[in-house]
GROMACS .gro file of C-alpha atoms in nm:
model
  478
    1MET     CA    1  -1.316   2.796   0.652
    2SER     CA    2  -1.497   2.588   0.467
    3VAL     CA    3  -1.401   2.199   0.291
    4GLN     CA    4  -1.423   2.267  -0.072
    5VAL     CA    5  -1.534   2.049  -0.323
    6THR     CA    6  -1.393   1.903  -0.618
    7SER     CA    7  -1.472   1.804  -0.997
    8PHE     CA    8  -1.184   1.752  -1.165
    9PRO     CA    9  -1.193   1.470  -1.489
   10ALA     CA   10  -0.903   1.281  -1.370
   11ILE     CA   11  -1.052   1.211  -1.032
   12ALA     CA   12  -1.305   1.030  -0.875
   13ASN     CA   13  -1.341   1.383  -0.684
   14ALA     CA   14  -1.511   1.330  -0.344
   15PRO     CA   15  -1.836   1.497  -0.196
   16LEU     CA   16  -1.908   1.654   0.002
   17VAL     CA   17  -1.917   1.406   0.359
   18GLY     CA   18  -1.663   1.275   0.152
   19LEU     CA   19  -1.431   1.493   0.291
   20ALA     CA   20  -1.516   1.481   0.676
   21GLU     CA   21  -1.196   1.363   0.953
   22GLY     CA   22  -1.156   1.092   1.123
   23ASN     CA   23  -1.095   1.038   1.497
   24GLY     CA   24  -0.628   1.060   1.462
   25THR     CA   25  -0.692   1.083   1.853
   26PHE     CA   26  -0.318   0.933   1.900
   27ASN     CA   27  -0.087   1.122   2.166
   28ASN     CA   28   0.224   0.849   2.176
   29LEU     CA   29   0.422   1.037   2.524
   30HIS     CA   30   0.028   0.889   2.595
   31LEU     CA   31   0.105   0.498   2.467
   32ALA     CA   32   0.457   0.585   2.628
   33GLY     CA   33   0.418   0.642   2.975
   34LEU     CA   34   0.089   0.399   3.030
   35VAL     CA   35   0.404   0.118   2.814
   36LEU     CA   36   0.687   0.200   3.130
   37PHE     CA   37   0.411   0.241   3.317
   38VAL     CA   38   0.171  -0.096   3.303
   39PRO     CA   39   0.437  -0.307   3.392
   40TRP     CA   40   0.612  -0.162   3.691
   41LEU     CA   41   0.285  -0.130   3.860
   42LEU     CA   42   0.227  -0.516   3.827
   43LYS     CA   43   0.616  -0.574   3.926
   44ARG     CA   44   0.494  -0.340   4.264
   45LEU     CA   45   0.071  -0.531   4.304
   46LEU     CA   46   0.261  -0.944   4.186
   47PRO     CA   47   0.344  -1.121   4.439
   48LEU     CA   48   0.536  -1.403   4.289
   49VAL     CA   49   0.800  -1.077   4.119
   50ASN     CA   50   0.742  -0.772   4.277
   51ARG     CA   51   1.116  -0.913   4.470
   52GLY     CA   52   1.195  -0.890   4.169
   53GLY     CA   53   1.491  -0.620   3.987
   54PHE     CA   54   1.495  -0.424   3.637
   55LYS     CA   55   1.608  -0.736   3.450
   56THR     CA   56   1.261  -0.829   3.588
   57TYR     CA   57   1.027  -0.505   3.529
   58LEU     CA   58   1.254  -0.556   3.149
   59PHE     CA   59   1.071  -0.897   3.154
   60LEU     CA   60   0.722  -0.765   3.169
   61LEU     CA   61   0.789  -0.466   2.976
   62LEU     CA   62   0.845  -0.748   2.694
   63LEU     CA   63   0.496  -0.901   2.819
   64THR     CA   64   0.292  -0.622   2.874
   65GLY     CA   65   0.397  -0.360   2.536
   66LEU     CA   66   0.207  -0.478   2.270
   67PRO     CA   67  -0.093  -0.568   2.474
   68THR     CA   68  -0.121  -0.248   2.662
   69THR     CA   69  -0.064  -0.055   2.362
   70LEU     CA   70  -0.329  -0.181   2.126
   71ALA     CA   71  -0.593  -0.193   2.472
   72TYR     CA   72  -0.482   0.270   2.434
   73TRP     CA   73  -0.579   0.122   2.037
   74MET     CA   74  -0.875   0.011   2.107
   75VAL     CA   75  -0.978   0.271   2.367
   76MET     CA   76  -0.890   0.613   2.203
   77SER     CA   77  -1.089   0.444   1.898
   78ARG     CA   78  -1.378   0.456   2.034
   79ILE     CA   79  -1.360   0.829   2.302
   80GLY     CA   80  -1.101   0.995   2.105
   81SER     CA   81  -1.305   1.284   1.916
   82ARG     CA   82  -1.256   1.394   1.495
   83LYS     CA   83  -1.025   1.575   1.458
   84ASN     CA   84  -1.222   1.878   1.391
   85GLU     CA   85  -1.577   1.890   1.260
   86LYS     CA   86  -1.537   2.138   0.902
   87VAL     CA   87  -1.809   1.898   0.731
   88ARG     CA   88  -2.142   1.828   0.927
   89LEU     CA   89  -2.204   1.441   0.915
   90PRO     CA   90  -2.573   1.437   0.723
   91GLY     CA   91  -2.620   1.230   1.056
   92LYS     CA   92  -2.919   0.981   0.863
   93ASN     CA   93  -3.062   0.624   0.951
   94ILE     CA   94  -2.823   0.317   0.910
   95GLU     CA   95  -3.108   0.171   0.724
   96GLU     CA   96  -2.988   0.462   0.371
   97TYR     CA   97  -2.667   0.376   0.317
   98ILE     CA   98  -2.662  -0.084   0.412
   99THR     CA   99  -2.949  -0.364   0.468
  100ILE     CA  100  -2.880  -0.582   0.665
  101LYS     CA  101  -2.962  -0.950   0.566
  102ASP     CA  102  -2.875  -1.066   0.954
  103PRO     CA  103  -3.099  -1.049   1.208
  104GLU     CA  104  -2.872  -1.087   1.437
  105LEU     CA  105  -2.614  -0.856   1.255
  106LYS     CA  106  -3.002  -0.612   1.262
  107LYS     CA  107  -3.087  -0.594   1.660
  108LEU     CA  108  -2.759  -0.492   1.729
  109TYR     CA  109  -2.694  -0.191   1.449
  110ASN     CA  110  -2.993   0.000   1.361
  111GLY     CA  111  -3.166   0.330   1.311
  112LYS     CA  112  -2.857   0.524   1.425
  113GLN     CA  113  -2.633   0.300   1.542
  114LYS     CA  114  -2.311   0.265   1.286
  115ILE     CA  115  -2.133  -0.016   1.284
  116PRO     CA  116  -1.759  -0.091   1.343
  117MET     CA  117  -1.657  -0.178   0.928
  118GLN     CA  118  -1.478  -0.435   1.034
  119VAL     CA  119  -1.785  -0.638   1.132
  120PHE     CA  120  -1.915  -0.450   0.815
  121HIS     CA  121  -1.683  -0.613   0.503
  122ASP     CA  122  -1.602  -0.906   0.705
  123ALA     CA  123  -2.016  -1.024   0.703
  124HIS     CA  124  -2.070  -0.846   0.308
  125PHE     CA  125  -1.833  -1.059   0.208
  126LYS     CA  126  -2.057  -1.366   0.402
  127GLY     CA  127  -2.358  -1.211   0.167
  128LYS     CA  128  -2.464  -1.075   0.460
  129ILE     CA  129  -2.490  -0.703   0.429
  130GLU     CA  130  -2.574  -0.561   0.116
  131PHE     CA  131  -2.449  -0.255  -0.058
  132ASN     CA  132  -2.792   0.030  -0.095
  133GLY     CA  133  -2.616   0.110  -0.458
  134ASP     CA  134  -2.280   0.255  -0.625
  135VAL     CA  135  -1.978   0.073  -0.414
  136LEU     CA  136  -1.812   0.312  -0.363
  137GLU     CA  137  -2.078   0.560  -0.352
  138ILE     CA  138  -2.191   0.416  -0.041
  139MET     CA  139  -1.832   0.430   0.055
  140GLU     CA  140  -1.825   0.806   0.002
  141GLN     CA  141  -2.037   0.847   0.304
  142ARG     CA  142  -1.857   0.626   0.542
  143HIS     CA  143  -1.848   0.833   0.799
  144ASP     CA  144  -2.216   0.863   0.795
  145TRP     CA  145  -2.314   0.493   0.870
  146ALA     CA  146  -1.933   0.304   1.021
  147THR     CA  147  -1.656   0.339   1.272
  148PHE     CA  148  -1.392   0.305   1.301
  149ILE     CA  149  -1.311   0.147   1.666
  150MET     CA  150  -1.032  -0.095   1.723
  151THR     CA  151  -1.297  -0.461   1.722
  152TRP     CA  152  -1.139  -0.765   1.928
  153PRO     CA  153  -1.092  -1.003   1.553
  154LEU     CA  154  -0.878  -0.675   1.502
  155LEU     CA  155  -0.671  -0.701   1.743
  156LYS     CA  156  -0.722  -1.081   1.766
  157TYR     CA  157  -0.553  -1.050   1.367
  158VAL     CA  158  -0.295  -0.826   1.500
  159LEU     CA  159  -0.125  -1.064   1.809
  160THR     CA  160  -0.138  -1.418   1.558
  161VAL     CA  161  -0.102  -1.310   1.214
  162LEU     CA  162   0.018  -0.942   1.161
  163VAL     CA  163   0.320  -1.015   1.453
  164PRO     CA  164   0.405  -1.341   1.377
  165ASP     CA  165   0.441  -1.241   0.983
  166VAL     CA  166   0.701  -0.890   1.134
  167ILE     CA  167   0.854  -1.110   1.299
  168THR     CA  168   0.910  -1.431   1.008
  169HIS     CA  169   0.914  -1.339   0.731
  170SER     CA  170   1.164  -1.600   0.606
  171ARG     CA  171   1.204  -1.687   0.208
  172GLU     CA  172   0.935  -2.003   0.300
  173GLN     CA  173   0.594  -1.686   0.367
  174ASP     CA  174   0.727  -1.518   0.078
  175SER     CA  175   0.665  -1.824  -0.185
  176ASP     CA  176   0.341  -1.895  -0.022
  177GLN     CA  177   0.162  -1.569  -0.038
  178VAL     CA  178   0.312  -1.484  -0.316
  179THR     CA  179   0.173  -1.758  -0.505
  180GLU     CA  180  -0.110  -1.809  -0.302
  181HIS     CA  181  -0.188  -1.422  -0.402
  182TYR     CA  182  -0.040  -1.365  -0.767
  183ASP     CA  183  -0.052  -1.734  -0.916
  184ARG     CA  184  -0.444  -1.730  -0.865
  185GLY     CA  185  -0.511  -1.640  -1.185
  186ASN     CA  186  -0.389  -1.387  -1.495
  187ASP     CA  187  -0.747  -1.374  -1.649
  188PHE     CA  188  -0.819  -1.243  -1.272
  189TYR     CA  189  -0.516  -0.935  -1.278
  190SER     CA  190  -0.684  -0.908  -1.583
  191TRP     CA  191  -1.026  -0.808  -1.596
  192PHE     CA  192  -0.876  -0.497  -1.294
  193LEU     CA  193  -0.566  -0.438  -1.433
  194GLY     CA  194  -0.617  -0.373  -1.871
  195PRO     CA  195  -0.417  -0.464  -2.182
  196ARG     CA  196  -0.128  -0.336  -1.944
  197MET     CA  197  -0.098  -0.559  -1.752
  198ILE     CA  198   0.120  -0.323  -1.412
  199TYR     CA  199  -0.027  -0.376  -1.077
  200THR     CA  200   0.119  -0.037  -0.974
  201SER     CA  201   0.040   0.332  -0.968
  202GLY     CA  202  -0.010   0.516  -1.301
  203VAL     CA  203   0.067   0.871  -1.317
  204ILE     CA  204  -0.167   1.115  -1.421
  205LEU     CA  205  -0.043   1.417  -1.694
  206ASN     CA  206  -0.373   1.642  -1.705
  207PRO     CA  207  -0.596   1.698  -1.439
  208ASP     CA  208  -0.868   1.812  -1.594
  209GLU     CA  209  -0.937   1.502  -1.823
  210LYS     CA  210  -0.900   1.181  -1.802
  211GLU     CA  211  -0.689   0.965  -1.898
  212THR     CA  212  -0.776   0.644  -1.958
  213LEU     CA  213  -0.551   0.362  -1.738
  214GLU     CA  214  -0.373   0.283  -2.039
  215GLN     CA  215  -0.267   0.632  -2.072
  216LEU     CA  216  -0.160   0.703  -1.695
  217GLN     CA  217   0.051   0.417  -1.708
  218ASP     CA  218   0.245   0.497  -2.074
  219ASN     CA  219   0.290   0.782  -1.830
  220LYS     CA  220   0.439   0.589  -1.532
  221LEU     CA  221   0.658   0.393  -1.808
  222ALA     CA  222   0.888   0.723  -1.969
  223ILE     CA  223   0.798   0.894  -1.637
  224VAL     CA  224   1.047   0.572  -1.477
  225CYS     CA  225   1.261   0.553  -1.778
  226SER     CA  226   1.373   0.883  -1.805
  227LYS     CA  227   1.465   0.930  -1.375
  228LEU     CA  228   1.645   0.565  -1.463
  229ASP     CA  229   1.847   0.770  -1.801
  230LEU     CA  230   1.860   0.408  -1.982
  231LYS     CA  231   2.080   0.430  -2.150
  232PRO     CA  232   2.176   0.056  -2.449
  233GLU     CA  233   2.480   0.053  -2.306
  234ASP     CA  234   2.293  -0.050  -1.988
  235ARG     CA  235   2.224  -0.358  -1.758
  236LEU     CA  236   1.864  -0.296  -1.578
  237LEU     CA  237   1.758  -0.526  -1.285
  238ASP     CA  238   1.290  -0.471  -1.183
  239ILE     CA  239   1.272  -0.574  -0.878
  240GLY     CA  240   0.898  -0.745  -0.833
  241CYS     CA  241   0.868  -0.658  -1.218
  242GLY     CA  242   0.530  -0.882  -1.164
  243TRP     CA  243   0.407  -0.913  -1.533
  244GLY     CA  244   0.746  -0.810  -1.704
  245THR     CA  245   0.586  -0.477  -1.901
  246LEU     CA  246   0.784  -0.184  -1.675
  247THR     CA  247   1.108  -0.547  -1.831
  248ALA     CA  248   1.021  -0.477  -2.250
  249TYR     CA  249   0.946  -0.169  -2.238
  250ALA     CA  250   1.269  -0.104  -2.130
  251ALA     CA  251   1.478  -0.293  -2.383
  252LYS     CA  252   1.264  -0.226  -2.693
  253ASN     CA  253   1.331   0.124  -2.632
  254PHE     CA  254   1.602   0.245  -2.416
  255GLY     CA  255   1.764  -0.110  -2.544
  256CYS     CA  256   1.987  -0.213  -2.307
  257ASP     CA  257   1.965  -0.519  -2.099
  258ALA     CA  258   1.657  -0.550  -1.832
  259THR     CA  259   1.623  -0.886  -1.633
  260GLY     CA  260   1.272  -0.913  -1.447
  261VAL     CA  261   1.254  -1.136  -1.097
  262THR     CA  262   0.920  -1.272  -1.013
  263LEU     CA  263   0.842  -1.497  -0.711
  264ALA     CA  264   0.450  -1.593  -0.902
  265LYS     CA  265   0.485  -1.844  -1.177
  266ASN     CA  266   0.241  -1.720  -1.387
  267GLN     CA  267   0.347  -1.402  -1.396
  268THR     CA  268   0.679  -1.498  -1.544
  269GLU     CA  269   0.535  -1.712  -1.819
  270PHE     CA  270   0.336  -1.436  -1.923
  271GLY     CA  271   0.611  -1.145  -1.941
  272ASN     CA  272   0.857  -1.370  -2.119
  273ASN     CA  273   0.560  -1.449  -2.366
  274ARG     CA  274   0.599  -1.085  -2.380
  275ILE     CA  275   0.944  -0.936  -2.434
  276GLN     CA  276   0.897  -1.274  -2.750
  277GLU     CA  277   0.599  -1.098  -2.877
  278ASN     CA  278   0.754  -0.715  -2.920
  279GLY     CA  279   1.026  -0.892  -3.085
  280ILE     CA  280   1.249  -0.857  -2.809
  281ALA     CA  281   1.587  -1.138  -2.859
  282SER     CA  282   1.601  -1.353  -2.557
  283ASP     CA  283   1.970  -1.198  -2.515
  284LYS     CA  284   1.815  -0.890  -2.468
  285ALA     CA  285   1.530  -0.958  -2.191
  286ARG     CA  286   1.417  -1.209  -1.962
  287ILE     CA  287   1.220  -1.225  -1.716
  288LEU     CA  288   1.351  -1.455  -1.364
  289CYS     CA  289   1.125  -1.676  -1.148
  290CYS     CA  290   1.303  -1.657  -0.796
  291ASP     CA  291   1.354  -1.500  -0.457
  292PHE     CA  292   1.499  -1.145  -0.507
  293ARG     CA  293   1.821  -1.289  -0.233
  294GLU     CA  294   1.920  -1.525  -0.483
  295ILE     CA  295   1.989  -1.221  -0.743
  296ALA     CA  296   2.166  -1.010  -0.386
  297GLU     CA  297   2.458  -1.291  -0.420
  298LYS     CA  298   2.593  -1.114  -0.782
  299PRO     CA  299   2.871  -0.986  -0.812
  300SER     CA  300   2.839  -0.634  -0.642
  301GLY     CA  301   2.804  -0.404  -0.910
  302SER     CA  302   2.569  -0.643  -1.192
  303TYR     CA  303   2.358  -0.363  -1.314
  304THR     CA  304   2.416   0.000  -1.335
  305LYS     CA  305   2.026   0.052  -1.354
  306ILE     CA  306   1.797  -0.120  -1.087
  307VAL     CA  307   1.436  -0.016  -1.090
  308SER     CA  308   1.148  -0.136  -0.802
  309LEU     CA  309   0.809  -0.024  -0.795
  310GLU     CA  310   0.603  -0.120  -0.469
  311MET     CA  311   0.790  -0.440  -0.391
  312ALA     CA  312   0.960  -0.368  -0.093
  313GLU     CA  313   0.643  -0.345   0.114
  314HIS     CA  314   0.699  -0.721   0.116
  315VAL     CA  315   0.994  -0.704   0.172
  316GLY     CA  316   0.881  -0.713   0.541
  317ILE     CA  317   1.010  -0.421   0.841
  318ARG     CA  318   1.232  -0.664   1.017
  319ARG     CA  319   1.397  -0.746   0.643
  320TYR     CA  320   1.417  -0.376   0.481
  321GLN     CA  321   1.741  -0.244   0.571
  322THR     CA  322   1.915  -0.593   0.402
  323PHE     CA  323   1.698  -0.574   0.147
  324LEU     CA  324   1.826  -0.219   0.050
  325ARG     CA  325   2.180  -0.285   0.111
  326GLN     CA  326   2.157  -0.617  -0.080
  327VAL     CA  327   2.035  -0.299  -0.371
  328TYR     CA  328   2.341  -0.127  -0.289
  329ASN     CA  329   2.550  -0.360  -0.370
  330LEU     CA  330   2.450  -0.500  -0.687
  331LEU     CA  331   2.485  -0.133  -0.811
  332ASP     CA  332   2.757   0.003  -0.981
  333ASP     CA  333   2.897   0.346  -0.830
  334ASP     CA  334   2.773   0.488  -1.111
  335GLY     CA  335   2.392   0.330  -1.166
  336ILE     CA  336   2.014   0.535  -0.989
  337PHE     CA  337   1.778   0.344  -0.833
  338VAL     CA  338   1.427   0.447  -0.895
  339PHE     CA  339   1.266   0.300  -0.633
  340GLN     CA  340   0.856   0.316  -0.557
  341VAL     CA  341   0.717   0.213  -0.199
  342ALA     CA  342   0.323   0.292  -0.080
  343GLY     CA  343   0.265   0.422   0.206
  344ILE     CA  344   0.109   0.543   0.532
  345ARG     CA  345   0.042   0.881   0.711
  346GLN     CA  346   0.234   0.951   0.974
  347CYS     CA  347  -0.009   1.110   1.135
  348TRP     CA  348  -0.275   0.875   1.047
  349GLN     CA  349  -0.677   0.833   1.181
  350TYR     CA  350  -0.847   0.580   1.276
  351GLU     CA  351  -0.959   0.438   0.991
  352ASP     CA  352  -0.588   0.466   0.826
  353LEU     CA  353  -0.514   0.227   1.043
  354VAL     CA  354  -0.831  -0.045   1.029
  355TRP     CA  355  -0.780  -0.019   0.604
  356GLY     CA  356  -0.421  -0.060   0.620
  357LEU     CA  357  -0.529  -0.441   0.864
  358PHE     CA  358  -0.837  -0.530   0.600
  359MET     CA  359  -0.570  -0.464   0.332
  360ASN     CA  360  -0.320  -0.691   0.546
  361LYS     CA  361  -0.530  -0.954   0.592
  362TYR     CA  362  -0.730  -1.016   0.280
  363VAL     CA  363  -0.515  -0.791  -0.017
  364PHE     CA  364  -0.142  -0.803   0.038
  365PRO     CA  365  -0.077  -1.056   0.305
  366GLY     CA  366   0.293  -1.078   0.482
  367ALA     CA  367   0.323  -0.676   0.286
  368ASP     CA  368   0.407  -0.488   0.719
  369ALA     CA  369   0.641  -0.280   0.542
  370SER     CA  370   0.376  -0.043   0.437
  371CYS     CA  371   0.535   0.313   0.685
  372SER     CA  372   0.564   0.695   0.627
  373LEU     CA  373   0.791   0.856   0.443
  374GLY     CA  374   0.985   0.979   0.639
  375TRP     CA  375   1.010   0.643   0.781
  376VAL     CA  376   1.178   0.472   0.418
  377ILE     CA  377   1.375   0.781   0.378
  378ASN     CA  378   1.586   0.721   0.704
  379GLN     CA  379   1.629   0.400   0.579
  380LEU     CA  380   1.718   0.459   0.239
  381GLU     CA  381   2.021   0.729   0.423
  382LYS     CA  382   2.073   0.427   0.614
  383ALA     CA  383   2.170   0.230   0.363
  384ASN     CA  384   2.394   0.478   0.238
  385PHE     CA  385   2.236   0.620  -0.080
  386GLU     CA  386   2.104   1.010  -0.104
  387VAL     CA  387   1.808   1.102  -0.262
  388LYS     CA  388   1.769   1.296  -0.564
  389ASN     CA  389   1.387   1.382  -0.590
  390ILE     CA  390   1.091   1.283  -0.470
  391ASP     CA  391   0.773   1.286  -0.592
  392VAL     CA  392   0.454   1.153  -0.399
  393LEU     CA  393   0.201   0.963  -0.633
  394GLY     CA  394  -0.080   0.966  -0.356
  395VAL     CA  395  -0.384   1.072  -0.584
  396HIS     CA  396  -0.233   0.947  -0.919
  397TYR     CA  397  -0.250   0.585  -0.772
  398SER     CA  398  -0.650   0.701  -0.679
  399ALA     CA  399  -0.696   0.760  -0.990
  400THR     CA  400  -0.558   0.478  -1.184
  401LEU     CA  401  -0.798   0.246  -0.846
  402HIS     CA  402  -1.068   0.447  -0.981
  403ARG     CA  403  -1.025   0.337  -1.411
  404TRP     CA  404  -0.955  -0.037  -1.158
  405TYR     CA  405  -1.243  -0.092  -0.993
  406GLU     CA  406  -1.486   0.057  -1.317
  407ASN     CA  407  -1.302  -0.280  -1.489
  408TRP     CA  408  -1.371  -0.475  -1.216
  409LEU     CA  409  -1.704  -0.416  -1.176
  410SER     CA  410  -1.772  -0.437  -1.606
  411HIS     CA  411  -1.615  -0.821  -1.595
  412HIS     CA  412  -1.904  -0.861  -1.290
  413ASP     CA  413  -2.034  -1.221  -1.410
  414GLU     CA  414  -1.645  -1.301  -1.558
  415ILE     CA  415  -1.523  -1.255  -1.191
  416VAL     CA  416  -1.763  -1.485  -1.020
  417ALA     CA  417  -1.869  -1.794  -1.265
  418LYS     CA  418  -1.483  -1.822  -1.271
  419TYR     CA  419  -1.367  -1.751  -0.911
  420GLY     CA  420  -1.704  -1.686  -0.721
  421ASP     CA  421  -1.940  -1.395  -0.583
  422LYS     CA  422  -1.683  -1.316  -0.289
  423TRP     CA  423  -1.349  -1.249  -0.438
  424TYR     CA  424  -1.584  -0.996  -0.662
  425ARG     CA  425  -1.674  -0.862  -0.244
  426VAL     CA  426  -1.370  -0.875  -0.129
  427TRP     CA  427  -1.221  -0.742  -0.417
  428ALA     CA  428  -1.505  -0.443  -0.514
  429PHE     CA  429  -1.473  -0.344  -0.159
  430PHE     CA  430  -1.042  -0.305  -0.177
  431LEU     CA  431  -1.100  -0.080  -0.443
  432ALA     CA  432  -1.348   0.141  -0.361
  433TRP     CA  433  -1.237   0.261  -0.015
  434SER     CA  434  -0.827   0.222  -0.176
  435VAL     CA  435  -0.983   0.445  -0.453
  436ILE     CA  436  -1.027   0.686  -0.162
  437SER     CA  437  -0.760   0.596   0.152
  438SER     CA  438  -0.511   0.686  -0.212
  439ARG     CA  439  -0.631   1.112  -0.170
  440GLN     CA  440  -0.715   1.181   0.112
  441GLY     CA  441  -0.369   1.110   0.204
  442SER     CA  442  -0.474   0.755   0.423
  443ALA     CA  443  -0.214   0.600   0.095
  444SER     CA  444   0.009   0.706  -0.056
  445VAL     CA  445   0.324   0.684  -0.281
  446PHE     CA  446   0.657   0.757  -0.267
  447GLN     CA  447   0.882   0.743  -0.534
  448ILE     CA  448   1.273   0.748  -0.533
  449THR     CA  449   1.538   0.840  -0.677
  450LEU     CA  450   1.892   0.721  -0.553
  451HIS     CA  451   2.216   0.725  -0.628
  452LYS     CA  452   2.488   0.639  -0.394
  453ASN     CA  453   2.687   0.825  -0.209
  454LEU     CA  454   2.944   0.866  -0.303
  455ASN     CA  455   3.252   1.139  -0.326
  456ALA     CA  456   3.331   1.054  -0.716
  457TYR     CA  457   2.948   1.071  -0.837
  458HIS     CA  458   2.945   1.317  -1.043
  459ARG     CA  459   2.574   1.493  -1.011
  460VAL     CA  460   2.564   1.770  -1.241
  461GLY     CA  461   2.527   1.431  -1.467
  462GLY     CA  462   2.202   1.367  -1.348
  463VAL     CA  463   2.049   1.718  -1.382
  464LYS     CA  464   1.880   1.675  -1.736
  465SER     CA  465   1.706   1.413  -1.621
  466HIS     CA  466   1.604   1.611  -1.251
  467ALA     CA  467   1.245   1.706  -1.442
  468SER     CA  468   1.131   1.890  -1.107
  469ILE     CA  469   1.327   2.119  -1.151
  470HIS     CA  470   1.263   2.241  -1.508
  471VAL     CA  471   0.988   2.413  -1.533
  472LYS     CA  472   0.794   2.558  -1.798
  473LEU     CA  473   0.660   2.911  -1.716
  474GLU     CA  474   0.316   2.993  -1.883
  475LYS     CA  475   0.486   3.330  -1.901
  476GLU     CA  476   0.765   3.484  -1.885
  477PRO     CA  477   0.806   3.641  -1.534
  478GLU     CA  478   0.847   4.033  -1.487
   0.00000   0.00000   0.00000
């Protein structure tokens, strides 16, 4: 069966070469066997430890487990094959796609010799390599000129930055990373987010037309508030509220009491100004600049509705369950929680891994809790939430990112003048690659509607706001 291209106005449609599968050679059983075998072998061969018992084996297992996993990734990313060959690559010379200006790199990568994506993007950000044309168009053809192997710099980053971040994930770390990232300047973000200043996925309602970025975000705001079933008497908490647009929207349109929480000072000031500009009283809505853990100390059931849109990735794997239990405690027993979180596919390809490490290093430092949908649902159910509805919004994010990408390119001169060429390059590359990653399933967004798993929760009350069960038939069935 041949692979078909699409032509929907709503998204950046991939050319045929952009639909090629990558290397997904990975076997959990093989890896587990290797992780268990290596310490056993070392215990038998090394004279200092070969007299030890089971505790010595466990010590070696802890010592070698991560390096063995990384070594496995490094080898398999090189020798593994593509998942299938349904899309044939053109096989053009690398010079057709990129221009390498660095002499040393040019000696290594020329003709049919592909360049590792990590080597490419690090050099591109320094101006050593240029795209021969539009970034997104060339990235669509990436499998013909780049490889997605685990390089030594990537392994070093995992061992010295990512793993320590996962283990610690302190308040100080969260504050430093958020301040560095989100307090860069509101103009920096406005140049791609547009007037809504919403840094989360919008929603396509009509794939047969190109809705504007503002329409996509307005669609999302309406959908989220509908799922929350907001009423004037509600007390809404928006965790990780960004620039406060949803907080202001909910208070203005539904009359509820709304509180947004962010660690970023610029976002706090912007959000409170937006609330004031929309004529909302300060005793009805407000943005607080504080760590969510401070809010979590409030009495049980303080909020009837809670929403968190793409903030939990920054919570960290180690603190994920604690975070969800704190949300559970703050939520009224009859309340609703809408939880939107970005994640990756469980059966990943090495491109997904390389993309994720790039994102962690350059775009979202500390966002180590971008996991599969299955993992997220398991965590939510462990925290005693019941899942009412799940919407997977990956392709919607691709559409949103494409609008951001177009906005970013249109502000090239202002961005370079204030923030320099490197930041322009990093963000253009991030947005272009993410358009592709979210469209092809490497990454996605899960919008999950939840409530407490209690016998006394009146589930029938949520039928009207359960959008996915309300089907509009094009014609009456016979």
